[in-house]
Structures are given as structure tokens and as C-alpha cells.
Coordinates of C-alpha atoms in Angstrom, one line a residue:
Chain A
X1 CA -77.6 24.6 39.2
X2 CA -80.7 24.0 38.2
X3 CA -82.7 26.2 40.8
X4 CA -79.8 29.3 39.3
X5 CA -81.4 28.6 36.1
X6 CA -84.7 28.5 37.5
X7 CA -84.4 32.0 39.4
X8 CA -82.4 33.5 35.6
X9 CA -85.8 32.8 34.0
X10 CA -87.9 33.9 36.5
X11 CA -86.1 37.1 36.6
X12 CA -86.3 37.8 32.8
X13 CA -90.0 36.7 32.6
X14 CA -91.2 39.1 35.3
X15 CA -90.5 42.7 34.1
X16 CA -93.4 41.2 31.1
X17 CA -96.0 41.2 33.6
X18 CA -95.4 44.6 35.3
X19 CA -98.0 46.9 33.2
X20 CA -96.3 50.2 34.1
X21 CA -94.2 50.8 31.0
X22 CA -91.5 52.8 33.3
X23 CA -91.6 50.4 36.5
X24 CA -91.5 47.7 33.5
X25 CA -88.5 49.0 32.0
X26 CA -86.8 49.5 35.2
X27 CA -87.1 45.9 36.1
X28 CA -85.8 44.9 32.9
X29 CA -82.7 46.8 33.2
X30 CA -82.7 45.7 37.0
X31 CA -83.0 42.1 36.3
X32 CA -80.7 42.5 33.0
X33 CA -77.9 43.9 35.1
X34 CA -78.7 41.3 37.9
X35 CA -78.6 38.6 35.1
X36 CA -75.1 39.8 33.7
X37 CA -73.9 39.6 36.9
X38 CA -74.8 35.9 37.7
X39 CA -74.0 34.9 34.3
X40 CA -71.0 36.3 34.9
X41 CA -70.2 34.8 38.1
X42 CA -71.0 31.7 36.8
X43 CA -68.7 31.5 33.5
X44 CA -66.0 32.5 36.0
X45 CA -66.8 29.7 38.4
X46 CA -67.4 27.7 35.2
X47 CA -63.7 28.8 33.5
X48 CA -62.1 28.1 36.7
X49 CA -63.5 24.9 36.6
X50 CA -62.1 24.1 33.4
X51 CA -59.3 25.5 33.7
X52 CA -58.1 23.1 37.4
X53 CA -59.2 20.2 34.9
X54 CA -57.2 21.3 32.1
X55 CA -54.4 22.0 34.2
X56 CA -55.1 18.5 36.0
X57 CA -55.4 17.0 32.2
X58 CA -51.7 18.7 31.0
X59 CA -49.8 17.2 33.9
X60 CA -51.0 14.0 33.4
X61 CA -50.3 14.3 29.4
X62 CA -46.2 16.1 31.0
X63 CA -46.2 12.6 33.0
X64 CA -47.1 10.7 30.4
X65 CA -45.3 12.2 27.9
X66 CA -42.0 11.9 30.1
X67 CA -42.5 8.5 30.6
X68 CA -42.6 7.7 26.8
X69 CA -39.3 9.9 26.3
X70 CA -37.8 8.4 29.0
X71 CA -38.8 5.1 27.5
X72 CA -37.2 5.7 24.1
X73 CA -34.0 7.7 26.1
X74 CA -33.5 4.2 28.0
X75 CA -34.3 2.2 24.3
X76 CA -31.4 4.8 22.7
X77 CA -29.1 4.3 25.8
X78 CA -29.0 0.8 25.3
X79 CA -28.5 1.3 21.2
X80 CA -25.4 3.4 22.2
X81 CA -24.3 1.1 24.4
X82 CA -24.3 -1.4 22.4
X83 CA -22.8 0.9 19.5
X84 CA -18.9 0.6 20.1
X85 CA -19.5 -3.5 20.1
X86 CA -21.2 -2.4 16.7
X87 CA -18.3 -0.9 15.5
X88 CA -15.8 -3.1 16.8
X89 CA -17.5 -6.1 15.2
X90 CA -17.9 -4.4 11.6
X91 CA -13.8 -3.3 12.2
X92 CA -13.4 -6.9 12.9
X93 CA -15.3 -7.5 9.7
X94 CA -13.0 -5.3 7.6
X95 CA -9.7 -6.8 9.1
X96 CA -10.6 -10.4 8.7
X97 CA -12.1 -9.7 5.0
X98 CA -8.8 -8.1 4.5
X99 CA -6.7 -10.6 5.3
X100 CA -8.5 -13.3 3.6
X101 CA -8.5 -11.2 0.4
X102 CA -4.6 -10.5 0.9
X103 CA -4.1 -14.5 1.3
X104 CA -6.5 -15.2 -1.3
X105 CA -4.5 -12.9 -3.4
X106 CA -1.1 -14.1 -2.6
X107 CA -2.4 -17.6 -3.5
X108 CA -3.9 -17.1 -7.0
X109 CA 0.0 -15.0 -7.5
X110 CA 1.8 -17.8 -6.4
X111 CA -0.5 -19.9 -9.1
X112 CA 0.1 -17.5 -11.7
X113 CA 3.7 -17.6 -11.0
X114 CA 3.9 -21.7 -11.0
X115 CA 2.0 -22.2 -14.5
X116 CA 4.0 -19.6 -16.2
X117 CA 6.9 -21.1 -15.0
X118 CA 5.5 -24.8 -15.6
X119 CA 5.0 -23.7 -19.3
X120 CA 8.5 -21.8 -19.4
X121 CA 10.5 -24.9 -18.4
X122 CA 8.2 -27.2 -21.2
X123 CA 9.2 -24.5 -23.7
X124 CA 12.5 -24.8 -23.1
X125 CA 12.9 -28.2 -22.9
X126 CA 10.8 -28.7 -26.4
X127 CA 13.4 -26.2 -27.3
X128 CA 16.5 -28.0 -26.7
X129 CA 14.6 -31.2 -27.5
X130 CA 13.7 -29.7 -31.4
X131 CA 17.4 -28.5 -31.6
X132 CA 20.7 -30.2 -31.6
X133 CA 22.0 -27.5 -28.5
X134 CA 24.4 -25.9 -29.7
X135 CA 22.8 -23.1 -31.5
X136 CA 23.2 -23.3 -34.9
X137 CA 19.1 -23.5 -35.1
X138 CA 19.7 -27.1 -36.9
X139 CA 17.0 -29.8 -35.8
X140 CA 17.7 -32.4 -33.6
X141 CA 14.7 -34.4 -35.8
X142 CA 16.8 -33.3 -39.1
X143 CA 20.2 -34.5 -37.8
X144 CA 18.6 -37.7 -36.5
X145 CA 16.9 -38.4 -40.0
X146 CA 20.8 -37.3 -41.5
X147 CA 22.4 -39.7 -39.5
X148 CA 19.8 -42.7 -39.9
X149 CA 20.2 -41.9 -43.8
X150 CA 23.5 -42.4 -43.6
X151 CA 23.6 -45.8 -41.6
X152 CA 21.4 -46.6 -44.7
X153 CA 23.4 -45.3 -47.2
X154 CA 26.4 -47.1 -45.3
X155 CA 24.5 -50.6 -45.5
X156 CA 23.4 -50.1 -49.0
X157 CA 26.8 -49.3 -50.3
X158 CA 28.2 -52.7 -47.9
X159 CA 25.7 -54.8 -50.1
X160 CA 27.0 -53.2 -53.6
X161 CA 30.6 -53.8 -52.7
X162 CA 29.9 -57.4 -51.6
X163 CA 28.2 -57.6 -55.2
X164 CA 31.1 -56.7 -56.1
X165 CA 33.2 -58.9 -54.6
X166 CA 31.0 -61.4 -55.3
X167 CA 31.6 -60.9 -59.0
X168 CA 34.8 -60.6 -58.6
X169 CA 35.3 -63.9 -57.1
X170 CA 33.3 -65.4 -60.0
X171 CA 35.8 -64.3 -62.1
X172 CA 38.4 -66.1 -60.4
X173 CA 37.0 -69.2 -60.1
X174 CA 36.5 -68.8 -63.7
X175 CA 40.2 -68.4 -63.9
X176 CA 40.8 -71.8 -61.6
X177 CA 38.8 -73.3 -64.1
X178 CA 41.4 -71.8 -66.7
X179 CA 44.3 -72.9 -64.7
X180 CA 42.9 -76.4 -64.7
X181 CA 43.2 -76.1 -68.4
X182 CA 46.8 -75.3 -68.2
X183 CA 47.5 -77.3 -65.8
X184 CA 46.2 -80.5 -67.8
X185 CA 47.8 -79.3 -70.6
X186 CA 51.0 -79.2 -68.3
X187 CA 50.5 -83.0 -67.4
X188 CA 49.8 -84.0 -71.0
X189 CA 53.0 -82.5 -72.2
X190 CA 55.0 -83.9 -69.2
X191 CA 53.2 -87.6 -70.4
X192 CA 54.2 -87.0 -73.5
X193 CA 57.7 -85.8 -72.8
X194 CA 57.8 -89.0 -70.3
X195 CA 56.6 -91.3 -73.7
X196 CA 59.3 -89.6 -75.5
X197 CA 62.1 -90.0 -72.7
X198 CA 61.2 -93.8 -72.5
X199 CA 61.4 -94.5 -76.3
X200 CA 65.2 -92.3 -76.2
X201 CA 66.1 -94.8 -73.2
X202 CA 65.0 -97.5 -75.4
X203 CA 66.6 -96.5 -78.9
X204 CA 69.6 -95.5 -76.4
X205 CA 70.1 -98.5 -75.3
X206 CA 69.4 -100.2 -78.9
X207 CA 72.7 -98.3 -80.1
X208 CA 74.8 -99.7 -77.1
X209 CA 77.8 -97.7 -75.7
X210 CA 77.7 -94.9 -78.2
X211 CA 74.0 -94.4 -77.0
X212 CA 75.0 -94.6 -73.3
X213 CA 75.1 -90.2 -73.5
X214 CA 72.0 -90.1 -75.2
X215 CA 70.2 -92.7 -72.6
X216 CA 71.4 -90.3 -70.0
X217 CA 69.9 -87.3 -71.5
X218 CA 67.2 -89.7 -71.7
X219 CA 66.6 -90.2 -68.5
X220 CA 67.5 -86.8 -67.3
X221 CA 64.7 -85.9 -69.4
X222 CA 62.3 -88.4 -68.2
X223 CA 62.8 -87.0 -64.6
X224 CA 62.0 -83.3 -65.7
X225 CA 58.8 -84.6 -66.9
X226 CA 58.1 -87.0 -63.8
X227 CA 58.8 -83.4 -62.0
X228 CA 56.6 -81.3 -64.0
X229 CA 53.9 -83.6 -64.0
X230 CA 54.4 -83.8 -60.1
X231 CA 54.2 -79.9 -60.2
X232 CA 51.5 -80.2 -62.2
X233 CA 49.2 -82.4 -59.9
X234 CA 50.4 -80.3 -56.8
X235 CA 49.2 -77.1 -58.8
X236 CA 45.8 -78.8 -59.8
X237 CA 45.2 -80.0 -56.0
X238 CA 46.3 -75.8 -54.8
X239 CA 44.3 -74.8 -57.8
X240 CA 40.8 -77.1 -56.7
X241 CA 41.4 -76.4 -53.3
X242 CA 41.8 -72.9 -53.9
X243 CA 38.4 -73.2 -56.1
X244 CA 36.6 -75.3 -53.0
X245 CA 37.8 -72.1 -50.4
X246 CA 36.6 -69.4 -53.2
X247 CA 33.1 -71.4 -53.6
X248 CA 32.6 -71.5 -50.2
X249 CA 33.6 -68.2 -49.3
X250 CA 31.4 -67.4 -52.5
X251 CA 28.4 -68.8 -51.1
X252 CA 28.5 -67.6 -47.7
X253 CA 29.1 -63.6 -49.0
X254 CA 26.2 -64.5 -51.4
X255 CA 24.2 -64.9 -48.4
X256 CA 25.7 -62.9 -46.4
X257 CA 24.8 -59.8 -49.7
X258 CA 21.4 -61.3 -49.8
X259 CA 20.9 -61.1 -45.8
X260 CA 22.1 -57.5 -46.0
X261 CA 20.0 -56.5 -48.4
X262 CA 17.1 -57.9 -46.7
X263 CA 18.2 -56.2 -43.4
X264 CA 19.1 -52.6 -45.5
X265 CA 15.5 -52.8 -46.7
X266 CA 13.9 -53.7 -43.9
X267 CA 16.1 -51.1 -41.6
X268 CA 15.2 -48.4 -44.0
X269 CA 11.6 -48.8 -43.6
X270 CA 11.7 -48.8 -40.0
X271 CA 14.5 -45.7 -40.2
X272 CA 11.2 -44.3 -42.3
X273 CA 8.8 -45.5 -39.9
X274 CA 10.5 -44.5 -37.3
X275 CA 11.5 -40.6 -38.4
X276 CA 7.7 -40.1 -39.6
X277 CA 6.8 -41.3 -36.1
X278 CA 8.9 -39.0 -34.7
X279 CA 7.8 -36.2 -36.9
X280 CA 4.1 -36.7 -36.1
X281 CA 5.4 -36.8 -32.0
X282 CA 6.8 -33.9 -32.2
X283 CA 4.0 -32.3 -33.9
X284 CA 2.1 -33.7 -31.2
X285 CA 4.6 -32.4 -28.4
X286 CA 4.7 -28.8 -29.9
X287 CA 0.7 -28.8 -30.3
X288 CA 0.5 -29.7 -26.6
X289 CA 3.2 -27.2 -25.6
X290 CA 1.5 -24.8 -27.5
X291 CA -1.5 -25.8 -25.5
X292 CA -0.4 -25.7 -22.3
X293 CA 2.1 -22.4 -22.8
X294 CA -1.5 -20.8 -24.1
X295 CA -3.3 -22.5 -21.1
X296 CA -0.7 -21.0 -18.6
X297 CA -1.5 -17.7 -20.2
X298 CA -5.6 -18.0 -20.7
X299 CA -4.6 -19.4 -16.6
X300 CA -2.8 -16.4 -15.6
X301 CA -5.7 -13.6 -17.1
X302 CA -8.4 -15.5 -15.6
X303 CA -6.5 -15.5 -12.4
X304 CA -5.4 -11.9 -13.2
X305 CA -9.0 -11.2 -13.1
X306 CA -10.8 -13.0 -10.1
X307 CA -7.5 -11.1 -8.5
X308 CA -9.4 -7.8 -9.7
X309 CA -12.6 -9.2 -8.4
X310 CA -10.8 -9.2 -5.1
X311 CA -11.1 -5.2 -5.0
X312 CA -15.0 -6.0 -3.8
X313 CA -13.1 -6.3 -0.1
X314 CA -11.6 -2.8 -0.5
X315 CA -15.4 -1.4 -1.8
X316 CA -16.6 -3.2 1.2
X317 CA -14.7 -1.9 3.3
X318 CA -15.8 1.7 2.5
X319 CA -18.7 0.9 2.7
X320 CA -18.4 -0.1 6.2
X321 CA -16.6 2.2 7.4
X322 CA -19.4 4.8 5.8
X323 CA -21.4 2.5 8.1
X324 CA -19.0 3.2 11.3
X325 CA -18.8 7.0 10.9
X326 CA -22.2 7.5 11.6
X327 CA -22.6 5.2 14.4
X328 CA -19.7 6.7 16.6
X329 CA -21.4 10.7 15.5
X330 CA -25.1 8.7 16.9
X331 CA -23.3 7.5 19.9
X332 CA -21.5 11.2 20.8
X333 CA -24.3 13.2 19.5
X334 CA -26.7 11.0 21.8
X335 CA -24.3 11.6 24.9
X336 CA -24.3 15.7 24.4
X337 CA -28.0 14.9 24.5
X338 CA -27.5 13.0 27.5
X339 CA -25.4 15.7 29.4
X340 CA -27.8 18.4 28.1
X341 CA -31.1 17.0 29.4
X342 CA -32.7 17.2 32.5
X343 CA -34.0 13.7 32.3
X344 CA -33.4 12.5 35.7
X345 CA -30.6 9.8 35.9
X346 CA -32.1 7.1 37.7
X347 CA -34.8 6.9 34.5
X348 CA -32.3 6.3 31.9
X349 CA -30.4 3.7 34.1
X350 CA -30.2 0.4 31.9
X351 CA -29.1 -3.1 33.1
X352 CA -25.8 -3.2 30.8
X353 CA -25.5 -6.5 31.7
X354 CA -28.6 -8.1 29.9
X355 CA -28.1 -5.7 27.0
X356 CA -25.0 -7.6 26.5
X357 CA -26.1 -10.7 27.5
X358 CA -29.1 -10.5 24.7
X359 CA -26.7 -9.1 22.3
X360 CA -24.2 -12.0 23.0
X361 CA -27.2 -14.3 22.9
X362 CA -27.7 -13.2 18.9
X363 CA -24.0 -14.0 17.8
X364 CA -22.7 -17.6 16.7
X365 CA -18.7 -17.3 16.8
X366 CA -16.8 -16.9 19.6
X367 CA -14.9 -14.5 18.3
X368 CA -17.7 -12.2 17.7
X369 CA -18.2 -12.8 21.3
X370 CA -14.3 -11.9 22.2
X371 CA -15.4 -8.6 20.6
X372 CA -17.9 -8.1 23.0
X373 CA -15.8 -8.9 26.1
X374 CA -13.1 -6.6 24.8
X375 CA -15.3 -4.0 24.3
X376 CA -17.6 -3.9 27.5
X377 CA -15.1 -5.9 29.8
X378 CA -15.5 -9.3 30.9
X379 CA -17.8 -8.3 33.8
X380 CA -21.1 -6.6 32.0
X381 CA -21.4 -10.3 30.0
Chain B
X1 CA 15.5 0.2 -16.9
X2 CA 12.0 0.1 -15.8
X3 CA 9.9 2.8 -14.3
X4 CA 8.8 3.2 -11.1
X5 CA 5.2 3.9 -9.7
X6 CA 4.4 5.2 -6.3
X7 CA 1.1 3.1 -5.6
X8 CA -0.8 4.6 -2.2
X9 CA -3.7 3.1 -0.9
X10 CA -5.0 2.5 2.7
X11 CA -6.3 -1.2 1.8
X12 CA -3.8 -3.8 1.5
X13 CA -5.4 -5.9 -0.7
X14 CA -5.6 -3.1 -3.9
X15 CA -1.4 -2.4 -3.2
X16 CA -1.5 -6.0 -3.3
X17 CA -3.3 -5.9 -6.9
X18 CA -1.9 -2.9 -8.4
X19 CA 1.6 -4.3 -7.3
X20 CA 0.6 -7.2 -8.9
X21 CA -0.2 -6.3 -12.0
X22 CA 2.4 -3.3 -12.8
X23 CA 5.4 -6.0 -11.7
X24 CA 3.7 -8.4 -14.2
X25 CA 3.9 -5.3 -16.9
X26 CA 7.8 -4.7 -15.9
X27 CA 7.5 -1.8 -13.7
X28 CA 9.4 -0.8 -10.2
X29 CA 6.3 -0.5 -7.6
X30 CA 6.7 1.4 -4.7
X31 CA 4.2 0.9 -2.0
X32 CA 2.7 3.2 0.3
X33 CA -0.5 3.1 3.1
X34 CA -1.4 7.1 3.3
X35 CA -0.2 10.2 1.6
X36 CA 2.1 11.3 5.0
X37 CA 4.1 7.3 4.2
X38 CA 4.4 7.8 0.7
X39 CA 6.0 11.4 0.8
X40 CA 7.9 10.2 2.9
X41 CA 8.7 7.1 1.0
X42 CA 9.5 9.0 -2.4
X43 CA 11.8 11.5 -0.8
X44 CA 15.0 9.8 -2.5
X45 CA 13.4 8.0 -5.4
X46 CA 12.9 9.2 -9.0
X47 CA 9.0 8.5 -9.5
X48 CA 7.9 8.6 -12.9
X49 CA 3.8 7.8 -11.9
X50 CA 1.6 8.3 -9.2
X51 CA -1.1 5.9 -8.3
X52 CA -3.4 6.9 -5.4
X53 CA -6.2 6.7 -3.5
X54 CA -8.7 9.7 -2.0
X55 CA -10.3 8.5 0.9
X56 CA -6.9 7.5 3.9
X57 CA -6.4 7.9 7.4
X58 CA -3.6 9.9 8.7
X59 CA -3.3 12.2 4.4
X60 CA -6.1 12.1 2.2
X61 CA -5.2 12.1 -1.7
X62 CA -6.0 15.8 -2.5
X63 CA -3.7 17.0 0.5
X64 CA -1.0 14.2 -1.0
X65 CA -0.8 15.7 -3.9
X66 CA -1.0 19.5 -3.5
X67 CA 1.8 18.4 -1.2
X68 CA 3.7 16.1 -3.4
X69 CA 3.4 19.0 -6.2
X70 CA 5.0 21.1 -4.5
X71 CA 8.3 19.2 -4.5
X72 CA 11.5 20.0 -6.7
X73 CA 10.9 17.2 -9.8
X74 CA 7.4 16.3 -9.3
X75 CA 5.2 19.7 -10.8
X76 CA 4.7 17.3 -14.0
X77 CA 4.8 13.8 -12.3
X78 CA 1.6 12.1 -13.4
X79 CA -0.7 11.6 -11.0
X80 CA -3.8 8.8 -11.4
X81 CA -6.4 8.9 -8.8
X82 CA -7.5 5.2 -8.0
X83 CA -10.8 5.8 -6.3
X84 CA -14.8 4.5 -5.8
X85 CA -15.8 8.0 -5.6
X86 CA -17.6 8.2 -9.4
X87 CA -18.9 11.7 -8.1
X88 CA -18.0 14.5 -10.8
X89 CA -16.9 16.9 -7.9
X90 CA -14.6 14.6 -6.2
X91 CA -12.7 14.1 -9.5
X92 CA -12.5 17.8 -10.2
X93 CA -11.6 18.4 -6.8
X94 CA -8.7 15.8 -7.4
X95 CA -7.7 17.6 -10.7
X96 CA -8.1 21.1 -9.2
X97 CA -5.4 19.5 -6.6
X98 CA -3.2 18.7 -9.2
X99 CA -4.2 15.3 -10.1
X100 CA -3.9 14.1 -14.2
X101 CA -6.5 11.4 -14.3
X102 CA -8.6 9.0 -12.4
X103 CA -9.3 5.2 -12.3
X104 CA -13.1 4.4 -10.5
X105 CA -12.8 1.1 -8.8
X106 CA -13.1 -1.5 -9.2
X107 CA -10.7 -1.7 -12.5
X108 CA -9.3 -4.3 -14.7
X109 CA -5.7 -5.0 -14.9
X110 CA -5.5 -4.5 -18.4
X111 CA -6.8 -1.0 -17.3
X112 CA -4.6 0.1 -15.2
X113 CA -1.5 -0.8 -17.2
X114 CA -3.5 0.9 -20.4
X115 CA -3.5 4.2 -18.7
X116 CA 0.1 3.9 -17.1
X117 CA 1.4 3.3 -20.4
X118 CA -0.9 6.5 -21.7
X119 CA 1.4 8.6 -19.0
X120 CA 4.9 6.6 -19.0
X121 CA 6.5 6.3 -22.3

């Protein structure tokens, strides 16, 4: 090379020391043309060169190159492979969410349907309880508080009737006390009428036989007035003992009015206890129902509500499937590509079995891992 | 007597809700999974509202109800489309179909029944 370059210069110098202007000239053009012609030579030699290296250089870059797309082919062969387990395991997804939204749905229903129910039945019983049942809209409480009233009422007007009585019986033992009168005045007059029958018999018998009649009459007389004053004492003994029975029964209603006035007062304030403590229970019960019936209800719209959250599975679902769609296009559009290329098979060959195995490897459940077995068969895992 | 809505919808668990809440309101619900099951399942019933989703397997919505439009009765049937699609076109592609108004998922309850009323007096 070096000697070429030697001889170019030697040539182009040369015609410079020729002092003939035509010889000069003519060696110029000779050693120009001869010049051309080697230079010429050698940028062919030279492009030919270049061009076996560049030629040499492209199908190392084609090998190279075929080896990287062959690379990702065999990376995007195992994606697809691996796609319809995708898919199967984001169906599975859908169906299980699904189900567990249908159950949980069914369950907060069936929840819904139990308090309003609960509060229904406490309604109703309340109802019947606050009412006397047969219609008529009257108060159980009101009929209570009529009927304890009249119990009252009843004892009250026992207690003023025994007063009565009780005065009543005064007044006859005043009249014993009368009858006593009488009755001694009885005696004293059958005494007297005795005195008088005794002094007859006497002045009878003073005027002999014709006062024998008279002493008859005498003592005829004297025996009405033994009899009277008999009567008289039998009537006093009926009339004390009849006094003795009043007394006593006296005394005992006296106690008995007194006892019954005790008890009338004292029921009464338990009757009033008693209705105002069932007022203030019922009060109670119907604030409670109330409670509970607007529980049930505040129950039932919170429940409504987490039910609407429960549309989140049907969203998700979309979703997912918006996921599937363009999985199963990747997986067909990448196995057109597949039939369409010239990439030779024996490249693109991937173990199926360690894909599966490494993508089995990544999942917990074994139901995930049923997806895979269905989907690949039992022999590539 | 009570009124009856047709309630289509692929997913289970929103026939389960609207079910839920229109019995609760005191309608007749009539369940259906795709357009193609529910004209097939309101062929002898009188429907007085229509309840449906866009996106289903087998019938989409629109092609449910140009088809359930064209049945003797149902030209002024309300029609509600129950649907995530929030997408101006999709609704006027609904209404274009024949379609009276639209729910965007999710809804509450209290919705639903609002706008069911709004249709079925």
C-alpha cells in the first residue's frame, strides 16, 4: 500500500522536472490518466472491501437480530400459553365473587325480613295488649283502672252501709234500754197488783162467807199478776240477752267498718299505685316498641344499602371481563402471527411444563391450581 | 293489583337487588338473564316497566329493545336502562333504540323505586 502511494507521488512530482513545456505537459496528462486509473482501481478494491465487511457485518446483525425476536417469540409463546389459565382463573374470580355476593345478599334479605317481622309481631302484641280485643278501640289500661274503681267504690259503699247498720243497731239497743223501762214498769204494776190482791184476800177473808167470791177474785187476781210479773222477768232476761247479742254483734261490725275502711284506703292507694305503675309501663313498652319498630326500619335501609353496595361484584365483573376480552384477541392475534411467520418451529418450542410449573409455583389455593390442571391437563403440571 | 317489571340483567347478584327492592316497594318482578330469555319470558305477561341492562351474552339491551318494541302492547312500555356505561353515546344509542331513561350503576334503592314510580302510576 504504502509503496502504491509512494509510486502516485512519484508520478505527479515528475512531469515538474521535465523543462520541455510540451514533453512536460504530456507527462502530466500521461501520469494524470495513469493516476485516475490506479485511484480508480483502488477505491474499487477498496469498496469491495467494504462492501464483503458490510455484508459480513448485516448477517451477523440478521443473526442477531433473529435471535432477540425469537427470544421475545418464545417469552410471548409462553404469555399465551399461559393466557387461557389467565382467563380461566379471572372467570373463576367472577363466579366465586358472584356467588358470595348472591349469598351475602340472600342473607342480609333474610335479616331484613326477620326484624321487620320481629317488630310486626311486638306491634301487634302491644296492640292487643293496649286494647281490650274486641275492637271497640277501648283500653285495656282504662278498663282495668274502671274495674279497680269499682272494687273501690264497692268496698267504700260496704263500709257506709255497715255505718249504717251500725247506727242502726244503736238505735235498738237504745230501744232495749226502753223496753227495760217498760218492762220494770210491767213488774212494778204486777207488785203492786200482787199488794192489792193480798190485802182483797185479807179484807176477803175479814168479811167471812159473803167475802168468800171476792177472796176468789182475789186470788185470781193475784195469779195474773204473779204471771205478768213472770212475763215480765222472762221479757227483761230476752230483752238483756237480746241487748248482750246486739252489743256484741255491734262491736265486732264496728271493727269489722273500721278494718274495712283501713283495707278500702289502703287498697285504693295501691289500685293508684298500681294503675300509675302501669301507665308509666306502658309508656315505657310503647317507647321501646316504638324503638325497636324504628330500629327494624333504620335496620332494614342500612341493610337495604350495604345490599346496593353489593353491585361492586357486578362492576367488577365488567371490569374483568373488559380484562378477558383482550387477553383471548392477544392470545389469537399472537397465533395468526405464529402461522404467518417464518420463524422456524424448533426456536419457538417452549417447555410447557415448567411454564406451568412456575406459574403453579406463584398460586396459594388449590383451587387456583384445579384451574390450571383443567386448563392445561393434568400432564403439562 | 301491583305492577309488574321485567328486570334483565346478566349478573345475578343486581336481579337479586332490583328484585329485592321493587318486591319490598309492592311490585310483581319478572326476572330475566339476557334480552333473547326475557322476550321470551314476557311473551304472555302484561309488563308495565322495563328494567335492563346493555352489556349481555347471547342479546345485548339495544337489540332487546328495538326487538321488544316491536311487539303488539309494548311501543310505549317504559323502558329504563340499568347500566355502568356513563358514556353520553351509549345512552343515546339506548334512547335512539327505543329506550325511556337510564340508571348508571351502581344505584340506590330509593333510586330505583323513585324512577319506577316516575314511569308507573
Amino acid at each position: 500500500m504504502h509503496v502504491k502511494i509512494a509510486l502516485v507521488m512519484l508520478l505527479s512530482v515528475v512531469p515538474a522536472f521535465i523543462e520541455d513545456s510540451r514533453v512536460r505537459c504530456l507527462s502530466a496528462l500521461t501520469a494524470s490518466i495513469i493516476l485516475f486509473f490506479i485511484i480508480t482501481i483502488w477505491m474499487n478494491r477498496l469498496k469491495g472491501e467494504v462492501d464483503t465487511k458490510y455484508e459480513e457485518l448485516g448477517e451477523r446483525r440478521i443473526r442477531e437480530f433473529k435471535t432477540i425476536i425469537q427470544v421475545v417469540v418464545s417469552l410471548l409463546k409462553e404469555k399465551s400459553m399461559i393466557t387461557p389459565v389467565l382467563v380461566a382463573q379471572l372467570r373463576e374470580v367472577i363466579d366465586q365473587t358472584e356467588t358470595a355476593a348472591i349469598e351475602i345478599g340472600d342473607k342480609f334479605m333474610s335479616i331484613v325480613g326477620r326484624a321487620r317481622n320481629q317488630a310486626s309481631v311486638a306491634s301487634e302484641a302491644f296492640q292487643k295488649l293496649s286494647s281490650n280485643g274486641n275492637g271497640s278501640g277501648e283500653a285495656l289500661l282504662d278498663i282495668s283502672k274502671k274495674a279497680l274503681s269499682g272494687v273501690i267504690s264497692s268496698l267504700q259503699d260496704t263500709a257506709s252501709l255497715t255505718g249504717r247498720t251500725l247506727s242502726e243497731m244503736e238505735l235498738i239497743i237504745e230501744d232495749t234500754v226502753s223496753i227495760r223501762k217498760i218492762v220494770s214498769e210491767i213488774e212494778y204494776i204486777a207488785g203492786q197488783t200482787n199488794l192489792l190482791a193480798l190485802n182483797a184476800a185479807i179484807e176477803a177473808a175479814r168479811a167471812g162467807d159473803s167475802g168468800r167470791g171476792f177472796a176468789v177474785v182475789a186470788d185470781e187476781v193475784r195469779k195474773l199478776s204473779d204471771r205478768s210479773n213472770a212475763a215480765a222477768n222472762d221479757i227483761r232476761k230476752l230483752v238483756v240477752k237480746v241487748e248482750t247479742d246486739i252489743k256484741g254483734i255491734y262491736g265486732t261490725t264496728h271493727n269489722s267498718v273500721s278494718e274495712n275502711r283501713r283495707i278500702s284506703c289502703e287498697a285504693e292507694k295501691t289500685v293508684e299505685q298500681t294503675l300509675k305503675s302501669i301507665d308509666t309501663t306502658m309508656s315505657e313498652v310503647s317507647a321501646q316498641l316504638d324503638s325497636l319498630t324504628g330500629g327494624a326500619r333504620s335496620l332494614a335501609q342500612d341493610i337495604g344499602s350495604i345490599v346496593v353496595s353489593m353491585q361492586f361484584q357486578d362492576i367488577t365483573r365488567q371490569r374483568i371481563e373488559h380484562v378477558i376480552e383482550p387477553l383471548i384477541s392477544f392470545k389469537r392475534e399472537f397465533e395468526e402471527m405464529e402461522q404467518k411467520t417464518d420463524i422456524a418451529e424448533e426456536s419457538l418450542l417452549t417447555d410447557q411444563a415448567s411454564t406451568a410449573g412456575r406459574l403453579e409455583k406463584t398460586y396459594t389455593m388449590e383451587s387456583e391450581r384445579d384451574v390450571i390442571r383443567n386448563v392445561l391437563g393434568a400432564a403439562h403440571v | 293489583m301491583a305492577k309488574t317489571v321485567l328486570a334483565v340483567d346478566d349478573s345475578a347478584s343486581m336481579r337479586q337487588l332490583v328484585s329485592f327492592a321493587l318486591k319490598d316497594a309492592g311490585y310483581d318482578v319478572i326476572e330475566a338473564i339476557h334480552g333473547k330469555d326475557a322476550l321470551e319470558k314476557s311473551g304472555g305477561s302484561k309488563i308495565d316497566i322495563v328494567l335492563t341492562d346493555l352489556n349481555m351474552p347471547e342479546m345485548d339491551g339495544i337489540e332487546f329493545i328495538k326487538q321488544f318494541r316491536t311487539r303488539p302492547g309494548c311501543k310505549f312500555t317504559p323502558i329504563v336502562m340499568l347500566t355502568t356505561e356513563s358514556q353520553e353515546s351509549k345512552k343515546q344509542e339506548g334512547t335512539k333504540a327505543g329506550a325511556s331513561g337510564w340508571i348508571v350503576k351502581p344505584f340506590k334503592p330509593e333510586q330505583l323505586i323513585e324512577i319506577v314510580k316516575k314511569f308507573v302510576h
